[in-house]
XYZ file of C-alpha atoms in Angstrom:
249
model
C 21.618 11.054 30.886
C 24.403 11.485 28.308
C 24.991 10.030 24.712
C 27.999 9.430 22.787
C 27.092 10.665 19.450
C 28.046 9.755 15.797
C 31.501 11.134 14.695
C 31.589 12.108 11.183
C 35.327 10.933 11.040
C 34.350 7.171 12.105
C 32.590 6.292 8.918
C 33.031 3.020 7.190
C 32.144 2.469 3.390
C 31.298 -1.102 2.213
C 30.676 -2.155 -1.337
C 28.682 -5.101 0.291
C 27.700 -6.193 3.640
C 25.323 -8.969 5.224
C 23.685 -6.851 7.747
C 25.225 -3.526 8.734
C 23.552 -3.609 11.866
C 25.070 -6.967 12.778
C 28.559 -5.597 11.881
C 28.300 -2.678 14.006
C 27.384 -4.727 17.079
C 31.034 -5.921 17.066
C 33.265 -4.662 20.000
C 35.922 -3.371 17.346
C 33.649 -0.492 16.339
C 33.432 1.974 19.153
C 30.398 4.326 19.892
C 30.184 6.919 17.142
C 31.103 4.711 14.326
C 28.718 4.328 11.410
C 28.468 2.253 8.043
C 27.313 3.117 4.645
C 26.926 -0.129 2.152
C 26.377 -0.195 -1.467
C 24.667 -3.457 -0.968
C 23.269 -5.599 1.803
C 22.461 -9.329 1.452
C 20.738 -10.041 4.692
C 18.961 -6.669 5.639
C 16.448 -7.037 8.551
C 13.518 -5.379 9.744
C 11.554 -5.492 13.074
C 10.209 -8.778 14.353
C 12.420 -10.825 12.195
C 11.341 -9.423 8.756
C 13.551 -8.839 5.913
C 14.202 -5.286 4.146
C 14.821 -5.666 0.349
C 17.024 -3.582 -1.443
C 15.299 -1.384 -4.225
C 16.318 0.911 -6.754
C 19.664 1.990 -8.271
C 20.415 4.208 -5.361
C 19.444 2.484 -1.991
C 20.740 3.959 1.121
C 22.058 1.419 3.729
C 23.370 2.723 6.944
C 23.885 1.805 10.571
C 25.080 4.034 13.374
C 26.217 3.233 16.924
C 25.206 5.563 19.867
C 25.867 4.755 23.574
C 24.366 6.154 26.675
C 25.175 5.836 30.320
C 21.494 4.741 31.323
C 18.404 3.632 29.454
C 15.733 5.891 28.359
C 12.648 6.224 30.239
C 10.640 6.399 27.066
C 12.814 4.041 24.530
C 10.039 4.204 21.937
C 10.847 7.901 21.142
C 14.099 6.694 19.799
C 12.804 5.549 16.441
C 10.344 8.274 16.195
C 12.951 11.083 16.649
C 15.194 9.249 14.063
C 12.128 9.075 11.656
C 11.916 12.639 12.020
C 15.428 13.380 11.205
C 15.098 11.015 8.104
C 12.006 12.912 6.990
C 13.511 16.269 7.127
C 16.457 15.114 5.173
C 14.137 13.704 2.591
C 12.352 17.166 2.371
C 15.794 18.958 2.436
C 17.513 16.899 -0.343
C 14.602 16.239 -2.721
C 12.385 18.944 -3.941
C 9.968 16.587 -5.573
C 9.216 14.976 -2.050
C 7.956 18.312 -0.821
C 5.076 18.040 -3.357
C 4.161 14.442 -1.939
C 2.341 13.143 0.957
C 5.132 12.297 3.497
C 3.805 10.272 6.443
C 5.611 8.683 9.473
C 4.247 5.220 10.155
C 4.395 4.641 13.752
C 6.804 3.194 15.186
C 9.542 3.210 12.391
C 8.663 3.789 8.788
C 8.389 6.590 6.211
C 5.974 6.548 3.483
C 5.664 8.863 0.386
C 2.179 8.944 -1.460
C 1.323 5.781 0.326
C 4.524 3.924 -0.363
C 7.005 2.731 1.971
C 10.430 4.561 1.117
C 12.234 4.066 4.622
C 12.665 1.348 7.392
C 14.165 2.117 10.685
C 15.556 -0.703 13.100
C 16.816 0.242 16.458
C 18.563 -2.508 18.444
C 20.141 -2.162 21.997
C 22.841 -3.756 23.895
C 24.212 -3.424 27.455
C 27.344 -4.081 28.882
C 27.693 -2.986 32.672
C 26.255 0.449 33.042
C 26.482 1.393 29.339
C 23.808 0.972 26.428
C 24.886 0.735 22.888
C 22.052 1.808 20.572
C 22.501 0.258 16.828
C 20.392 2.530 14.567
C 19.631 0.804 11.059
C 18.071 2.823 8.225
C 17.204 1.651 4.796
C 15.977 4.112 2.357
C 15.118 3.535 -1.373
C 16.581 6.917 -2.714
C 16.150 6.846 -6.630
C 14.539 3.920 -8.856
C 11.948 3.273 -11.294
C 11.025 -0.240 -11.198
C 9.267 -2.095 -8.291
C 8.981 -5.934 -8.241
C 5.244 -6.990 -8.093
C 5.485 -8.717 -4.936
C 6.991 -5.349 -3.281
C 3.711 -3.299 -4.617
C 3.643 -1.405 -1.454
C 7.122 -0.075 -1.828
C 8.240 3.142 -3.443
C 11.092 5.517 -4.077
C 11.562 8.842 -2.820
C 12.371 9.829 -6.380
C 12.102 8.562 -9.864
C 13.294 12.015 -11.422
C 16.447 11.717 -13.591
C 17.289 15.218 -12.291
C 17.700 14.174 -8.769
C 19.745 11.049 -9.155
C 23.074 10.898 -7.470
C 22.258 12.537 -4.121
C 23.041 9.697 -1.770
C 26.467 11.745 -0.411
C 24.197 14.783 0.207
C 21.657 12.746 1.896
C 24.159 11.306 4.242
C 25.947 14.681 5.060
C 22.643 16.139 5.819
C 21.308 13.053 7.800
C 24.385 12.719 10.168
C 23.928 15.957 12.091
C 20.185 15.334 11.998
C 20.680 12.154 13.735
C 22.877 13.446 16.414
C 20.327 16.407 16.828
C 17.469 13.941 17.418
C 19.376 11.860 20.062
C 20.366 15.028 22.027
C 16.559 16.093 21.878
C 15.771 12.912 23.515
C 18.567 13.040 26.094
C 17.528 16.645 26.800
C 13.655 15.783 26.940
C 13.048 18.093 24.175
C 9.652 17.562 22.702
C 9.205 16.649 19.080
C 5.717 14.776 18.948
C 4.095 17.844 17.257
C 5.953 17.270 13.922
C 5.121 13.423 14.194
C 1.592 13.882 14.824
C 1.276 16.377 11.869
C 2.836 13.685 9.555
C 1.396 10.521 11.352
C 0.134 7.979 8.978
C -3.433 6.938 9.361
C -4.256 9.605 12.045
C -7.981 10.038 12.095
C -8.572 6.788 10.508
C -9.822 3.445 11.907
C -7.225 0.947 12.429
C -7.724 -2.803 13.277
C -5.481 -5.591 14.709
C -6.171 -8.846 16.411
C -6.329 -9.762 19.795
C -6.740 -13.372 21.423
C -8.052 -14.211 18.008
C -10.468 -11.488 17.710
C -10.482 -8.451 15.380
C -10.293 -5.169 17.242
C -10.989 -1.791 15.820
C -10.630 1.753 16.994
C -9.759 5.285 15.739
C -6.241 6.504 15.748
C -5.650 9.556 17.789
C -1.866 10.156 17.647
C 1.364 9.686 19.539
C 1.780 10.726 22.942
C 4.914 12.276 24.923
C 6.170 8.760 25.702
C 6.026 7.701 22.065
C 3.246 5.357 22.418
C 0.063 5.324 19.945
C -3.240 6.138 21.359
C -6.583 5.316 19.787
C -10.132 5.274 20.978
C -12.613 2.516 20.346
C -16.135 3.127 19.255
C -17.365 2.824 22.921
C -15.028 5.544 24.011
C -12.330 3.293 25.581
C -8.604 4.431 25.186
C -6.167 2.022 23.794
C -2.382 2.585 24.305
C 0.152 0.701 22.044
C 4.005 0.298 23.172
C 4.454 -1.837 20.055
C 2.543 -2.605 16.736
C 0.473 -5.717 16.541
C 1.612 -8.071 13.736
C -1.531 -7.284 11.592
C -1.904 -3.744 12.599
C -3.508 -1.954 9.515
C -5.975 0.899 8.455
C -9.470 0.440 7.380
C -9.679 3.940 5.846
């Protein structure tokens, strides 16, 4: 299969947007287009959740890829994008390398236990062409977190690391294209994901048919599925995270 990648020359800069993903779904924006907004009033997360803008330097981005067929393992898309974002963070912010950076399956980045990035992948199909709308929201710099968002954080609160949004964008764009090429070529990047996987080795819990289930989180397989083992040795395979998916430590 082949992908049409993001074009550095097809960027759109907006001072304000409702949802950059929604805008980019418009047919007037061809594959390869991307948007960077200063503010987003209706940011969306997975399963109808919202994404709140935090800090003095939010990174609000959407990009449109296209492919000539669907992926055999579509769950890898979000994970490989997460790797690209993680590598960008570590490249641009020296302070981040001193923190505990983790990838939360299937689509978030955490630093020192705080969520600093959310990723949303949406697909649309017309004929034999698949459009992949990729949304990325990152809290780059800030110092104040609202009480009701206590699990959120910033990549940095260091004044010396302010003003790096443009560098973040310039580094991220080629890494996103590289991630999509890796998916297209069948290149394996699961090792990095498992090294950085949040809650790996911990007991996780979720509700199934009204009953709480628990298992030990083992890692992510080559198809992007999450694997866990119950106390009696049964393997559990997730293709998506349950609503109340959590760690018991």
